[in-house]
Every structure is written in C-alpha cells, then in structure tokens.
Short mmCIF file of C-alpha atoms in Angstrom, two decimals:
data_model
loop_
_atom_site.label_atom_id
_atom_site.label_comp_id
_atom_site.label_asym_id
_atom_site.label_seq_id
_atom_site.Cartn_x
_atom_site.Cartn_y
_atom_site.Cartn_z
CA UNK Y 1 55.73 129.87 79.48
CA UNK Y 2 52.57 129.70 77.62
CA UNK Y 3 53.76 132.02 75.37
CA UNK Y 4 55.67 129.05 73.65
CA UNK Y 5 52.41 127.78 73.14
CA UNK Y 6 50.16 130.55 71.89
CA UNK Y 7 50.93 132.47 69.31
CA UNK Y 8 48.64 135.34 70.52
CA UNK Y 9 51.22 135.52 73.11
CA UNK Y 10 54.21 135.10 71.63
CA UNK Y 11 53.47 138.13 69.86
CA UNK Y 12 52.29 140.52 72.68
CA UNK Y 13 55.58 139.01 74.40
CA UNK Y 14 57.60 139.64 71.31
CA UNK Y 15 56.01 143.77 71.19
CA UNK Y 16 56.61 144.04 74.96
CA UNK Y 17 60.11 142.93 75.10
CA UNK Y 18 61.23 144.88 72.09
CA UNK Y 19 59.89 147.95 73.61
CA UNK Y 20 60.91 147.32 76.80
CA UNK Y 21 64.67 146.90 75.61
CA UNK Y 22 63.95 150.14 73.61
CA UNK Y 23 62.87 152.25 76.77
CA UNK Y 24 66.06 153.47 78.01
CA UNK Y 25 67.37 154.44 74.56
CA UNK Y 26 64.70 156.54 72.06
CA UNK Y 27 62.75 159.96 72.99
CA UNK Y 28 59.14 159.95 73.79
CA UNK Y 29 58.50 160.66 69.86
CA UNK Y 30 60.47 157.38 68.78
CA UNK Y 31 59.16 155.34 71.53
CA UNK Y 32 55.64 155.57 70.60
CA UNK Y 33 55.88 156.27 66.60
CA UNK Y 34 57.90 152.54 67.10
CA UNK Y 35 55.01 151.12 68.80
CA UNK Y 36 52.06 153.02 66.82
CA UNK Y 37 54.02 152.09 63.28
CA UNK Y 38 56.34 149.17 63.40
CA UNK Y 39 54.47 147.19 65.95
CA UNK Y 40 50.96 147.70 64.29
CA UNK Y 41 49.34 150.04 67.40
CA UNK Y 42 47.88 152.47 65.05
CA UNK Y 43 45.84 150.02 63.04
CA UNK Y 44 44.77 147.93 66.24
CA UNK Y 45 43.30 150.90 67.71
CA UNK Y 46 41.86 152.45 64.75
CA UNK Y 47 40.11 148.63 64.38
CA UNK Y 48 38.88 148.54 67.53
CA UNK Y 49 37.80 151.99 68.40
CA UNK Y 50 37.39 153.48 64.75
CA UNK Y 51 38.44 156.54 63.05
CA UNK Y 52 37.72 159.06 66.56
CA UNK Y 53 41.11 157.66 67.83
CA UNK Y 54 43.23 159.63 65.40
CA UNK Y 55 42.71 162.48 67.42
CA UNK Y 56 43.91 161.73 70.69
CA UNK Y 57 46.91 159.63 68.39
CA UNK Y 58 48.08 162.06 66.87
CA UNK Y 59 47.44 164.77 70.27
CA UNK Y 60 49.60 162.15 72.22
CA UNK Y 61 52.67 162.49 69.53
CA UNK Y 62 52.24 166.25 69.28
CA UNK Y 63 52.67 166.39 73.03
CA UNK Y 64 55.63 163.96 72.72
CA UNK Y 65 57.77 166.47 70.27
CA UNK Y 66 56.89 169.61 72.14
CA UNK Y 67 58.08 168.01 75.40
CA UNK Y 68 61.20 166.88 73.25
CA UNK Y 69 61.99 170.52 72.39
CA UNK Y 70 62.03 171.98 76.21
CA UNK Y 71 63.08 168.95 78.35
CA UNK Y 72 65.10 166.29 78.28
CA UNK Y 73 64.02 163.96 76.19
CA UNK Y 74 63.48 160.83 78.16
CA UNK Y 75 60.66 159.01 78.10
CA UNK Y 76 59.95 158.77 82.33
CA UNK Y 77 59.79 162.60 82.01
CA UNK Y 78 57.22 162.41 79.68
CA UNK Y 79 55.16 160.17 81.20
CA UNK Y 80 55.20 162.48 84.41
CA UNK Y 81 54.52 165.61 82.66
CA UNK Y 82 51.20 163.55 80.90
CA UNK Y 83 50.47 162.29 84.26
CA UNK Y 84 50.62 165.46 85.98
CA UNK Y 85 48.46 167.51 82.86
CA UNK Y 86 45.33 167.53 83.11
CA UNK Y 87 45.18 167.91 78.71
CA UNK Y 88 41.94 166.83 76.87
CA UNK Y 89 41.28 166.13 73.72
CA UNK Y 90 38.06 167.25 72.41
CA UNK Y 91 36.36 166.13 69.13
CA UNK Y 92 33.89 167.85 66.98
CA UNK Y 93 31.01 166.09 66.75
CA UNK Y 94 30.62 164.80 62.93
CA UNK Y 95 27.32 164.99 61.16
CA UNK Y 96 25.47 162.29 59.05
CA UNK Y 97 27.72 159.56 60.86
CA UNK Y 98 25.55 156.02 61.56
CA UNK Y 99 26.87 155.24 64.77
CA UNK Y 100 26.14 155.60 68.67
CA UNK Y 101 28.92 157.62 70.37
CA UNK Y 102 29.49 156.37 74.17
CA UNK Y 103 31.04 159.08 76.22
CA UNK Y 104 30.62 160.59 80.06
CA UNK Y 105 29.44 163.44 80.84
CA UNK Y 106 32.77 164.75 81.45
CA UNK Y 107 34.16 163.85 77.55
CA UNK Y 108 30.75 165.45 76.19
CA UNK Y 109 31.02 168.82 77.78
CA UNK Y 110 30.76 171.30 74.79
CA UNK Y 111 29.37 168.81 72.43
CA UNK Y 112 25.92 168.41 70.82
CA UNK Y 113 23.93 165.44 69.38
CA UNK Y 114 20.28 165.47 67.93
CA UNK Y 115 19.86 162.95 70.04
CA UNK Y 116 21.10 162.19 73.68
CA UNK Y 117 20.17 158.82 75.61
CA UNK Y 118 21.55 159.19 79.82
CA UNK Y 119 21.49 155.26 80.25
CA UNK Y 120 22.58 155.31 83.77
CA UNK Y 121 20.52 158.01 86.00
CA UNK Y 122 20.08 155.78 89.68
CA UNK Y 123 23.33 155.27 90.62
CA UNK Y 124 25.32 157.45 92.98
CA UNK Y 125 29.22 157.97 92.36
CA UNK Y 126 30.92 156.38 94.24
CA UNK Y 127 31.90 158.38 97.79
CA UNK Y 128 35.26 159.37 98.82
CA UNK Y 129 35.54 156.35 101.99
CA UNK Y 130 38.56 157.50 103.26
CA UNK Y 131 39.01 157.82 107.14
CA UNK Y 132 41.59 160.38 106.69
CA UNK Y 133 40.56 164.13 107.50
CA UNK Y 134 42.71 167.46 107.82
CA UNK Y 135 41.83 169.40 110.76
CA UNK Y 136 42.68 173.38 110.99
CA UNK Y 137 43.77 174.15 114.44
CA UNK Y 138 45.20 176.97 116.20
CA UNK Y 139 49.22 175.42 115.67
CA UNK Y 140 48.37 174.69 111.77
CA UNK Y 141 47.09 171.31 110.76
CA UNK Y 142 46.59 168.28 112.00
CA UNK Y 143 45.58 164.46 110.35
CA UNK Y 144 43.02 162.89 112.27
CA UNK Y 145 41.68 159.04 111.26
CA UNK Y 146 37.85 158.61 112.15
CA UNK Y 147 36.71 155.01 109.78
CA UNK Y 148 33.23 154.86 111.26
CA UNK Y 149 30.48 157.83 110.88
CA UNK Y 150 29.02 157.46 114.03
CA UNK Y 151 32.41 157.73 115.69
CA UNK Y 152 33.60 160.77 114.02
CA UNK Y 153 33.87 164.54 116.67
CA UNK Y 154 32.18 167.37 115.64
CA UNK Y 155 34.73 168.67 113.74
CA UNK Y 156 35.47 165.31 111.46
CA UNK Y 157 31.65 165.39 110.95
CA UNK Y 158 31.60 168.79 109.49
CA UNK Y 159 34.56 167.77 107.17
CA UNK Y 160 32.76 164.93 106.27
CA UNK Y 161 29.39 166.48 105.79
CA UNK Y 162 31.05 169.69 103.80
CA UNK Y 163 32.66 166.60 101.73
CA UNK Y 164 29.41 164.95 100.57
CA UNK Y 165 27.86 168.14 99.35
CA UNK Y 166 30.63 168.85 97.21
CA UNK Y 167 30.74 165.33 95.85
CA UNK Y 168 26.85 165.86 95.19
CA UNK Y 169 27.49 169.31 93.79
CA UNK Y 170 29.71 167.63 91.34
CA UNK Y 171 26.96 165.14 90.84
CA UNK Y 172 24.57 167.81 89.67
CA UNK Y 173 26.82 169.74 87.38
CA UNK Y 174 27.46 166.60 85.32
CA UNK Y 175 23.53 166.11 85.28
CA UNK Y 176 23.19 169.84 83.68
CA UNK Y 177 26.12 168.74 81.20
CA UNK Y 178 24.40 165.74 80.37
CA UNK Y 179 20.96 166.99 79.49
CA UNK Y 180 21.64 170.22 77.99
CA UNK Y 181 23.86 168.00 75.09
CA UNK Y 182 20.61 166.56 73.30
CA UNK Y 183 19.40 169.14 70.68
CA UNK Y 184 15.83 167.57 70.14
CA UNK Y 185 15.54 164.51 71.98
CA UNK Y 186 16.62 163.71 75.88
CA UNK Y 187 15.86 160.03 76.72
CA UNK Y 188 16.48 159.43 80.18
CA UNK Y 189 17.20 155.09 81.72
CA UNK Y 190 16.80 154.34 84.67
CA UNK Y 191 17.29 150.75 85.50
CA UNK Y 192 15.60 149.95 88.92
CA UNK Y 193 16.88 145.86 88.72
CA UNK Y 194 19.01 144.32 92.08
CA UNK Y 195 19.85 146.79 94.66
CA UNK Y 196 17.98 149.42 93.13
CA UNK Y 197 14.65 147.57 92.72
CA UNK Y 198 11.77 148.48 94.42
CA UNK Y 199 11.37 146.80 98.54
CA UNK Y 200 8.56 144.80 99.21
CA UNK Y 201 6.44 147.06 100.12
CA UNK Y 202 6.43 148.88 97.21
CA UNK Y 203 8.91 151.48 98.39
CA UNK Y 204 11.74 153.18 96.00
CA UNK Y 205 15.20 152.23 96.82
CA UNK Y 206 16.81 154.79 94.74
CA UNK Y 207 18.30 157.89 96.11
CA UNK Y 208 16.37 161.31 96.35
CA UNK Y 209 19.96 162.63 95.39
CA UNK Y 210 19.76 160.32 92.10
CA UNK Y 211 20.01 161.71 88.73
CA UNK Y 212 16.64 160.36 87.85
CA UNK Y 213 14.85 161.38 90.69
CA UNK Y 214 16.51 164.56 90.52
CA UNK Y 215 14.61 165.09 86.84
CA UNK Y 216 11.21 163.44 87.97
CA UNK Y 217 11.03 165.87 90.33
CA UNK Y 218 11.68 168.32 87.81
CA UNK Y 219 8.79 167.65 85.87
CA UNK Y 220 5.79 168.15 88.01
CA UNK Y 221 4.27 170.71 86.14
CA UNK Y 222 5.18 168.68 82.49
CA UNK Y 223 2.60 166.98 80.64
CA UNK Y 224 2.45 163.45 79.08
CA UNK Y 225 3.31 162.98 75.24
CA UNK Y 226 3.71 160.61 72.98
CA UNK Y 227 7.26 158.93 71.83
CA UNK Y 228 8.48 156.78 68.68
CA UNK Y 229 10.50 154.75 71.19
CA UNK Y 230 8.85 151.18 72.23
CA UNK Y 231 9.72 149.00 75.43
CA UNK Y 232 10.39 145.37 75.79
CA UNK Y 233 6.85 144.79 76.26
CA UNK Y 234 6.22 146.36 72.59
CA UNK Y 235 4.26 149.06 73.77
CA UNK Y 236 5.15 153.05 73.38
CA UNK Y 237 7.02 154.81 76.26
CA UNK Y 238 5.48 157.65 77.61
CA UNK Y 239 7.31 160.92 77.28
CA UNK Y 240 6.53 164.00 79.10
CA UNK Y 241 7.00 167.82 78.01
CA UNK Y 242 7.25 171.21 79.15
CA UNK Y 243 5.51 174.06 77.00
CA UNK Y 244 6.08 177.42 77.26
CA UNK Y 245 4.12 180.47 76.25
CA UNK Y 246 6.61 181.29 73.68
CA UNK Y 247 7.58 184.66 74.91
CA UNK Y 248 11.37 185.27 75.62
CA UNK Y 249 11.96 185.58 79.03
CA UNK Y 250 13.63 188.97 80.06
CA UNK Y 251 16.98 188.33 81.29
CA UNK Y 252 18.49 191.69 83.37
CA UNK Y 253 20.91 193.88 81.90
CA UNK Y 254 24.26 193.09 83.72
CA UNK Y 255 25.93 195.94 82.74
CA UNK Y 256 22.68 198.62 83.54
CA UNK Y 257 23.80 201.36 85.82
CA UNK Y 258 20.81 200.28 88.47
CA UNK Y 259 22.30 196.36 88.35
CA UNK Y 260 26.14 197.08 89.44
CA UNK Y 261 28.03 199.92 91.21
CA UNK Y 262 31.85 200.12 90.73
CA UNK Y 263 33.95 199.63 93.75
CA UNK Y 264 36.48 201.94 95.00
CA UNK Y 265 39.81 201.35 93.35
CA UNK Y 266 43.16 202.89 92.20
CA UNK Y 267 42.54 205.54 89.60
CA UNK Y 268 44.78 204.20 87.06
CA UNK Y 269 43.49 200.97 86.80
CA UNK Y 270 40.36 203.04 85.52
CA UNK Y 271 42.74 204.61 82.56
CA UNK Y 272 41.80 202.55 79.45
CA UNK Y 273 45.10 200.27 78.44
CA UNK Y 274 47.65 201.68 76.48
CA UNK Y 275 48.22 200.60 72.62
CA UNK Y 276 50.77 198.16 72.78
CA UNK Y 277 50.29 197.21 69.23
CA UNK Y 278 49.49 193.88 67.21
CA UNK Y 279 51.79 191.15 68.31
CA UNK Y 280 53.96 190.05 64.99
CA UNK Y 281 53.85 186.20 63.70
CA UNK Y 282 56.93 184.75 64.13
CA UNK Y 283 58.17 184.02 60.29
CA UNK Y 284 58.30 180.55 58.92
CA UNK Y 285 62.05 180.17 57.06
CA UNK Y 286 60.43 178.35 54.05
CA UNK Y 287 58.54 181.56 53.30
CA UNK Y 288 61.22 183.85 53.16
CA UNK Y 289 61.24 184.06 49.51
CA UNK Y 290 58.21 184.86 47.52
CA UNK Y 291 59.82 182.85 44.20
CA UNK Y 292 58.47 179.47 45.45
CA UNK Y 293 60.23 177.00 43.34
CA UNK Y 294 58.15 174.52 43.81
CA UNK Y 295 56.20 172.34 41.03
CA UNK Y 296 52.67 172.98 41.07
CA UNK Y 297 52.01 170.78 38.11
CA UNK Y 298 50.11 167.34 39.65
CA UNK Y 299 50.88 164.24 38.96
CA UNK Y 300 48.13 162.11 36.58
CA UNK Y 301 45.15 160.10 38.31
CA UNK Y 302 45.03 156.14 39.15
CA UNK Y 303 40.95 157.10 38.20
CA UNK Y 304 40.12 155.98 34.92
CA UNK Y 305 37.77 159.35 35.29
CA UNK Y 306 41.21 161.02 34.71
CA UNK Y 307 40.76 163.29 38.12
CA UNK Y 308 43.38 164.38 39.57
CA UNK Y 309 44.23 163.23 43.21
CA UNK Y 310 48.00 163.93 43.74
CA UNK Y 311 49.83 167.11 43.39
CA UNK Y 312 53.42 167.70 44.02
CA UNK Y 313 53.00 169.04 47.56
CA UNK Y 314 51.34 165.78 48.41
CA UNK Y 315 53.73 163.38 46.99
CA UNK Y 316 56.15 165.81 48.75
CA UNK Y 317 54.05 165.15 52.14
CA UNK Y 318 54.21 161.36 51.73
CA UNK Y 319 58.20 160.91 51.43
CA UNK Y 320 58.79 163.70 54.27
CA UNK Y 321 56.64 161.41 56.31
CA UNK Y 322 58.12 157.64 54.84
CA UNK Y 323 61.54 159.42 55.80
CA UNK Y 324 60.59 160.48 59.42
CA UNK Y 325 59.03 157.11 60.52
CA UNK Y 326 61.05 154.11 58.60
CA UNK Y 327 64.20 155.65 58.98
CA UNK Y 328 64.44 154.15 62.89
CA UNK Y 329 62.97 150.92 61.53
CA UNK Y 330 65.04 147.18 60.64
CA UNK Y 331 66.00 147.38 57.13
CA UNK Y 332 63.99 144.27 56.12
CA UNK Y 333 60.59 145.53 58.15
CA UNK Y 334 60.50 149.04 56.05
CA UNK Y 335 59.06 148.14 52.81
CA UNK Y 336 55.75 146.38 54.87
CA UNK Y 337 55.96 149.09 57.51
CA UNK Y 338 55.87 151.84 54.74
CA UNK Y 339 52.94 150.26 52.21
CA UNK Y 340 50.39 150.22 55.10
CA UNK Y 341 47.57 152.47 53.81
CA UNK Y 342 49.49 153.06 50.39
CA UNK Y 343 47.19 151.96 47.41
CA UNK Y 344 48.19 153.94 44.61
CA UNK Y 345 50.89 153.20 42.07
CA UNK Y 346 52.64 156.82 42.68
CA UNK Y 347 52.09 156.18 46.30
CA UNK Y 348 53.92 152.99 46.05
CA UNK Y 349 56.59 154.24 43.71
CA UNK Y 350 57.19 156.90 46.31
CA UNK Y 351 58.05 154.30 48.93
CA UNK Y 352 60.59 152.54 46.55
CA UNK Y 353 62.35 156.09 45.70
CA UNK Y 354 62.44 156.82 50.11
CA UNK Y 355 63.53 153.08 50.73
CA UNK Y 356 65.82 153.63 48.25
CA UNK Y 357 67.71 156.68 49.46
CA UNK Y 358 67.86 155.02 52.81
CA UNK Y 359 69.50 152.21 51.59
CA UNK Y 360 72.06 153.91 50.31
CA UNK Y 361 75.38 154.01 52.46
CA UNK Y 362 76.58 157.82 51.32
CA UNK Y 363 73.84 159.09 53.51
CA UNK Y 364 73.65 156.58 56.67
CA UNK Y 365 74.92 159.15 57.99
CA UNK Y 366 71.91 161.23 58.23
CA UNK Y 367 69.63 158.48 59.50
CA UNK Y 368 71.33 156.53 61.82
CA UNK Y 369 70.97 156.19 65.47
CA UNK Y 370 71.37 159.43 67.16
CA UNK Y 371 70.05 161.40 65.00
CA UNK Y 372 66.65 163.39 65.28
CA UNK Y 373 63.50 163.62 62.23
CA UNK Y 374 61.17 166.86 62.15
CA UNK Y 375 63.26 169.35 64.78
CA UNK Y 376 61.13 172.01 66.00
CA UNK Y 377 62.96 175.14 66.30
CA UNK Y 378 61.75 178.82 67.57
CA UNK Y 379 63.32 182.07 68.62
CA UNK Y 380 64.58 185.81 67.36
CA UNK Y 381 67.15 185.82 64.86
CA UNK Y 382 70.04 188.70 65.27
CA UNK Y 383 70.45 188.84 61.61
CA UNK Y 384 66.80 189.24 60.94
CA UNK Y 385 66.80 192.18 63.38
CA UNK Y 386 65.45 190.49 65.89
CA UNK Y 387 62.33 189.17 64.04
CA UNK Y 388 61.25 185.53 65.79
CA UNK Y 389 61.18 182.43 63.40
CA UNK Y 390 59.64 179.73 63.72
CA UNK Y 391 59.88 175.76 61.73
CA UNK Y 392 61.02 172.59 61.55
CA UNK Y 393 64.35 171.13 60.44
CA UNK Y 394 63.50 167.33 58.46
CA UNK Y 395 67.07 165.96 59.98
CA UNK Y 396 69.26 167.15 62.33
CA UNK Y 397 72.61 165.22 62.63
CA UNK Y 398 74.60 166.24 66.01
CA UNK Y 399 78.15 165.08 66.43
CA UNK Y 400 80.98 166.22 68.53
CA UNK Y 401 82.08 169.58 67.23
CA UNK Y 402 79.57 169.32 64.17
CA UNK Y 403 75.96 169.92 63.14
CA UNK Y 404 74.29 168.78 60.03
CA UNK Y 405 70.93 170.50 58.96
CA UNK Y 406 69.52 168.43 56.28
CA UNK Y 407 66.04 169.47 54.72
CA UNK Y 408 64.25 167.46 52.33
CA UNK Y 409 62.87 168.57 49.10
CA UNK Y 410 61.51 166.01 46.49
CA UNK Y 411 61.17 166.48 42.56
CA UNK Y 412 64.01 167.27 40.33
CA UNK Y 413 67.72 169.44 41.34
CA UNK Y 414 67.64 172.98 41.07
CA UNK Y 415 70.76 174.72 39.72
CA UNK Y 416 72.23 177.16 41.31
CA UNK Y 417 69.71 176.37 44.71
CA UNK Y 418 66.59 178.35 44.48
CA UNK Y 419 66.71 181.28 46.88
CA UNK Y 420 64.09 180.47 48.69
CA UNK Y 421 66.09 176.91 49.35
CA UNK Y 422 69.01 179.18 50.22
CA UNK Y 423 67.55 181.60 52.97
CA UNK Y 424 65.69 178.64 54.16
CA UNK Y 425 68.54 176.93 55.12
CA UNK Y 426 70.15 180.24 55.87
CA UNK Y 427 67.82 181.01 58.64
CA UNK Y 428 67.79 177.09 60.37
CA UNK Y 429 71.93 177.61 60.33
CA UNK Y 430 72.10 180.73 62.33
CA UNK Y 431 69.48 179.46 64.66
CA UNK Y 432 71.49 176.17 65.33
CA UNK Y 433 74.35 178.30 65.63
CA UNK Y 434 73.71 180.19 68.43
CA UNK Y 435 72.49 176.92 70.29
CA UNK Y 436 75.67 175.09 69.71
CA UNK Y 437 78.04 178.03 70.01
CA UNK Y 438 81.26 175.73 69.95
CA UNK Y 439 80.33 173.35 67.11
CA UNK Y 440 80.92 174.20 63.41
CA UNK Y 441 76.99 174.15 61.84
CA UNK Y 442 76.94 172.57 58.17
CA UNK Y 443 73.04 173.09 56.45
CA UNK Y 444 72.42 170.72 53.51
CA UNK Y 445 69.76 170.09 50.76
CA UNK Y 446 68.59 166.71 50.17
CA UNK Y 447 66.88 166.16 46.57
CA UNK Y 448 65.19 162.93 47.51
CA UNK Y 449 64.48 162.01 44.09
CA UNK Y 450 68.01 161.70 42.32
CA UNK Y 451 69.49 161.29 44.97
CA UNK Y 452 71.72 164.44 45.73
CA UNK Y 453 72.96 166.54 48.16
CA UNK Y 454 73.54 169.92 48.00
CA UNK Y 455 75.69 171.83 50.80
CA UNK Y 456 74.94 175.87 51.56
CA UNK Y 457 78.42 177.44 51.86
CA UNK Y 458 78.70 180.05 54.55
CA UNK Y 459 79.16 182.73 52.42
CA UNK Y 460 76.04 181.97 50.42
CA UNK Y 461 74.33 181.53 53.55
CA UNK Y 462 75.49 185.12 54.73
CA UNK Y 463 74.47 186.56 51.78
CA UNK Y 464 71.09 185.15 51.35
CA UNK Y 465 70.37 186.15 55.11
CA UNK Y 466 71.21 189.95 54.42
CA UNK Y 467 68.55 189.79 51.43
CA UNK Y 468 66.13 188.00 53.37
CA UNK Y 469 66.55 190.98 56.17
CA UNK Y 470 66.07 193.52 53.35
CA UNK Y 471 63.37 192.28 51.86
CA UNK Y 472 61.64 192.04 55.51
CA UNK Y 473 62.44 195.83 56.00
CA UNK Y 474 60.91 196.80 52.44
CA UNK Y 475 57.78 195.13 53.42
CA UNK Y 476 57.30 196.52 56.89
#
C-alpha cells in the first residue's frame, strides 16, 4: 500500500492498472501507441535515453501494424512473434554529434566512429555452466548430466571442450568487430583491479584468452608513440603503432582460372538464367490520377523572417496523425495528449479543427471502439487487370453486414470529388470487397476541415475504376 503514500507510485500503479485492464481488449498497435502517447512513454524515454530511441520506437510500432495485417491481432501473439525474431534495429551513426555513444560489440557491427574506446578487454563472458549434454549414440540421442569437470566420460568432455572453443570463437569475432569500428583512434582499457589484479608475486591473473591479452600479443612487432590522452597520475599514456611500407598488399584473384576449378554439375544449371523481366511496383491508389488536387500553396510562417515552414501536405500530415492517435483517447485527456510537441499557432489551430471533428456526434461512428486507424491493405485488383496495389485506408469501420472506408483529406470540399479522390476510393472499395465477400462495402471522403462527408456511389466508383484501368493500359 505505499502507493497511497507516494505519489511516484500512485502513478506507475495508476499506468500499470490502466494498461493492464486494456490488455485483453486493443491490438498490439493501440496497446503501445496508448502507453507511448497517453501515458507519457514516448517523452520518458526520449528524456532518458535521447533522440536514438525514436528508432527502435517507431521500429517496434511498425512491427506492431504489420503483425496486425497477417495475424490475429492480439497482443500475446505479438509478443511471441517479437520474442521469437531475432529483428535489429540499426542506426546510422550521426556526424558532428557531442556525445559518447555506449553500445556492445554486437549493436556496433556495421558502424563507424572516429574514435572507438573498448573499456572492458580482461573479462571473459561468462561460460555456458550447464551440466546438461546431448550425446549421439547408435539408437539417436541421449541427455546425459555430468555438474563437475573432472567427473565428466570421454564423450561429455569432448562436448564440453568442443563447447568452450566455440564460446571463445565467439569471443574473438566480437574482438575483430570491436576494433575494426574506430576510424583513427582505437583506445583499448583494461582494468586489472580485484580478481583481475596482479598475485603477489607479480604474476598476471588475466586470461591468455582475454581480449587484452589477445591484442598485446598482437603487437610485438609495434612501436611506442605518443598519445593526447593523460592518466590519473597526469602523465601521457603510451600508445603503440604499426607502420607499414605503404605498398598495397596483393590480394589473389578469386575468380583467376589457376585459383578455382568448377565442379562437375548438371549442364543446365550452367545455362545463364532466363529473362524473367523487371518485377512491377505494386501501385499506390492515391496516385492513380495524375490531376493531384491537392493545394500546394503553404501556409504563412510563425518567423518574423517570413520563411516558410508549413505547407499543405504537412498540415495535412499533422491532423492524419492527431486523428489516428487521440481518437482511442478519454475525451477530456485529448487536447493535452494532442499539444505535446505542438508550438506553432497553425499547429495548435490544427488540433482544435481534429478535436473538433471528433467531438462531434454525426461521426462517432467512425471513431469509436472497434474501429481500426491507418489499415494497411495489399494485393492484385481484378478490375485493374490484375495489377497489385498497395496503401493504407485512414479508417476502417467494420460492422455486421457493412464496411465503411473513410479517408481523410484536409483543406477545403471539392465539388464534384476530384478524380483522383474518386479512383482512390474506388480502388480501397474493391479491395475490401473481395475480403468481406458477404458485407455491403460503403467508401467515404472525410473533409476534415468543414466538416463533411462525402459518400462514392457504386456507380461512380465503377466508372472511375474502368478509367483508372485505361489509363494504366495507355501508359504501359
């Protein structure tokens, strides 16, 4: 009960519950977007681990909506299919930033610094201790339990032997990974304090298999250099280099006759491959139509320098995104939810134009529980002949014998709808057709600025396919 007495944890009690009573209900997507947004993740992580945690952020929800459009959406699934994946997220490495970047050697494969520090070089991973071996025999396999080296048969000591050079081998590669990141400088620790200090007779305790006896012994032939590095006792550390003659060596020639001979194989596989032709993108439904109706005009600067910083597009961005995450959220929480990182008037008057619209009760509908924000959708279209589209539908509303396709488009009404609005929709409604087969499929257009919503008939939608398919045979 000490939550009743610290606030700290009343709140983390407050988060957990909520969530926890949320597990069984929302997808993967929701689930975390409700922790990352309306329970402040986002910002705690970006405060305590800075900007590089966007990546792996935003990776994680990527991972969340793909999963969402292939399985079923709950969120124990998803947390197998992570667990099982071995996925990484790898980050470029900026330049110019003032800051030290602490990583293994595992996260810094394929990334470079000017200058590489390996702090910890004596210790030895830690071994695999189990007792537990698999034995081949003549009837298959067999477990056999040996806890003590010295009691172990020959055949557990081979195991265990072959185990410890592959654990080593392991060892090594991440040394190779670790020195070949530094570009001009390698500084190599090696703290020789408590169990690795020296015995009293002088003798090294640290491992011949150690990292940093590994690269002393690599540099017997270097020679000793000065460093702009200083100790704790104030005085320079010695470095030590390793010059070269400056002649390239000659590498062979893998592919010279004298340096391979081709094996014996089936003559066809010696055939060269057959042109199967360039794979064709799949098409993207909002760029059907090469009348974009779209506003290009921006909208004026906050900067008294009277730059421009907003156009249309990204106004455009900003309510497709207010609309996807505050939509799930308490009415009363949106407004504080939604200003986070806003700092701009237009920005701001944005957020009152989205918290608006979902205020108003002629299109609860659309946003209630149930329904699903920023639908991916993928596959060959009949109508297009075949031809593969791929997007992503803003709102999908599925009820019992009904679909609702709502997508989003901000500025002022078009009248009639643009046709590039028309085949758009067009497209997402025969798609969503043939995955609800037995359901009558409804594709709207929300102006988000008005509001007002605008319905595609089916025989508008029929007809604006057929000159979407004829313009897409004109061009080839």
């Amino acid at each position: 009960y000490r939550r009743r007495e610290e606030p700290a944890l009343a709140e983390a009690f407050k988060i957990l519950d909520d969530m926890q009573g949320q597990a069984d209900f929302l997808r993967p997507y929701e689930f975390l977007d409700r922790a990352l947004t309306l329970h402040g993740a986002r910002a705690r992580f970006l405060g305590r681990l800075g900007v590089q945690s966007e990546d792996p952020i935003d990776e994680l929800l990527s991972q969340a909506l793909a999963f969402e459009s292939v399985e079923t959406p709950t969120l124990q699934a998803f947390v197998e299919r992570i667990d099982a994946s071995d996925f990484q997220v790898k980050r470029e490495m900026e330049q110019g930033r003032d800051e030290v970047r602490v990583m293994t050697a595992h996260g810094a494969k394929g990334l470079e610094a000017k200058i590489v520090f390996l702090p910890d070089t004596v210790a030895l991973p830690p071994s695999n201790r189990s007792g537990l071996f698999v034995l081949e025999t003549e009837n298959g396999t067999a477990p056999v339990w040996s806890a003590r080296t010295e009691d172990d048969p020959a055949p557990v000591s081979d195991i265990r032997t072959e185990r410890k050079a592959r654990e080593l081998q392991e060892y090594r590669r991440l040394l190779y990974v670790g020195m070949t990141r530094a570009e001009d400088w390698l500084v190599v620790c090696g703290y020789r304090g408590g169990q690795y200090g020296d015995k009293k007779d002088g003798t090294k305790r640290i491992s011949p298999d150690s990292w940093l006896q590994v690269i002393e012994n690599g540099f017997t032939d270097a020679v000793e250099c000065a460093t702009p590095l200083f100790g704790e006792d104030k005085q320079p550390v010695k470095g030590w280099m390793i010059e070269s003659d400056g002649k390239a060596r000659e590498e062979p020639d893998p592919l010279a006759s004298e340096n391979w001979s081709p094996q014996a194989s089936d003559p066809a596989l010696m055939l060269p491959a057959p042109n199967e032709g360039g794979a064709v993108a799949p098409i993207s439904p909002s760029r059907l139509c090469d009348d974009d109706p779209t506003d290009p005009s921006p909208l004026p600067s906050d900067d008294e320098s009277g730059a421009i910083i907003w156009s249309s597009a990204e106004r455009g961005t900003l309510m497709h995104g207010l609309l996807e995450r505050l939509a799930s959220i308490p009415e009363n929480q949106r407004r504080e939810v939604g200003a986070q990182g806003l700092t701009s008037p237009h920005g701001l008057a944005a957020l009152d134009v989205v918290l608006a619209l979902l205020k108003a009760p002629e299109f609860a509908w659309m946003f209630g529980d149930g329904t699903l924000a920023e639908v991916p959708i993928a596959g060959p279209v009949a109508a297009l002949d075949g031809r593969a589209v791929s997007g992503s539908i803003d709102r999908l509303v599925v009820r019992e014998g009904r679909v609702d396709i709502v997508d989003f488009k901000s500025g002022q009404p078009h009248d009639p709808m643009p046709e590039a609005y028309q085949r758009q929709l067009a497209v997402y409604r025969t798609v969503l057709q043939e995955i609800y087969p037995n359901a009558e499929v409804h594709a709207h257009l929300l102006w988000i600025d008005v509001p007002r919503l605008d319905t595609l008939e089916e025989s508008a939608a029929m007809q604006a396919l057929s000159r979407a398919r004829q313009q897409l045979v004109s061009s080839g």
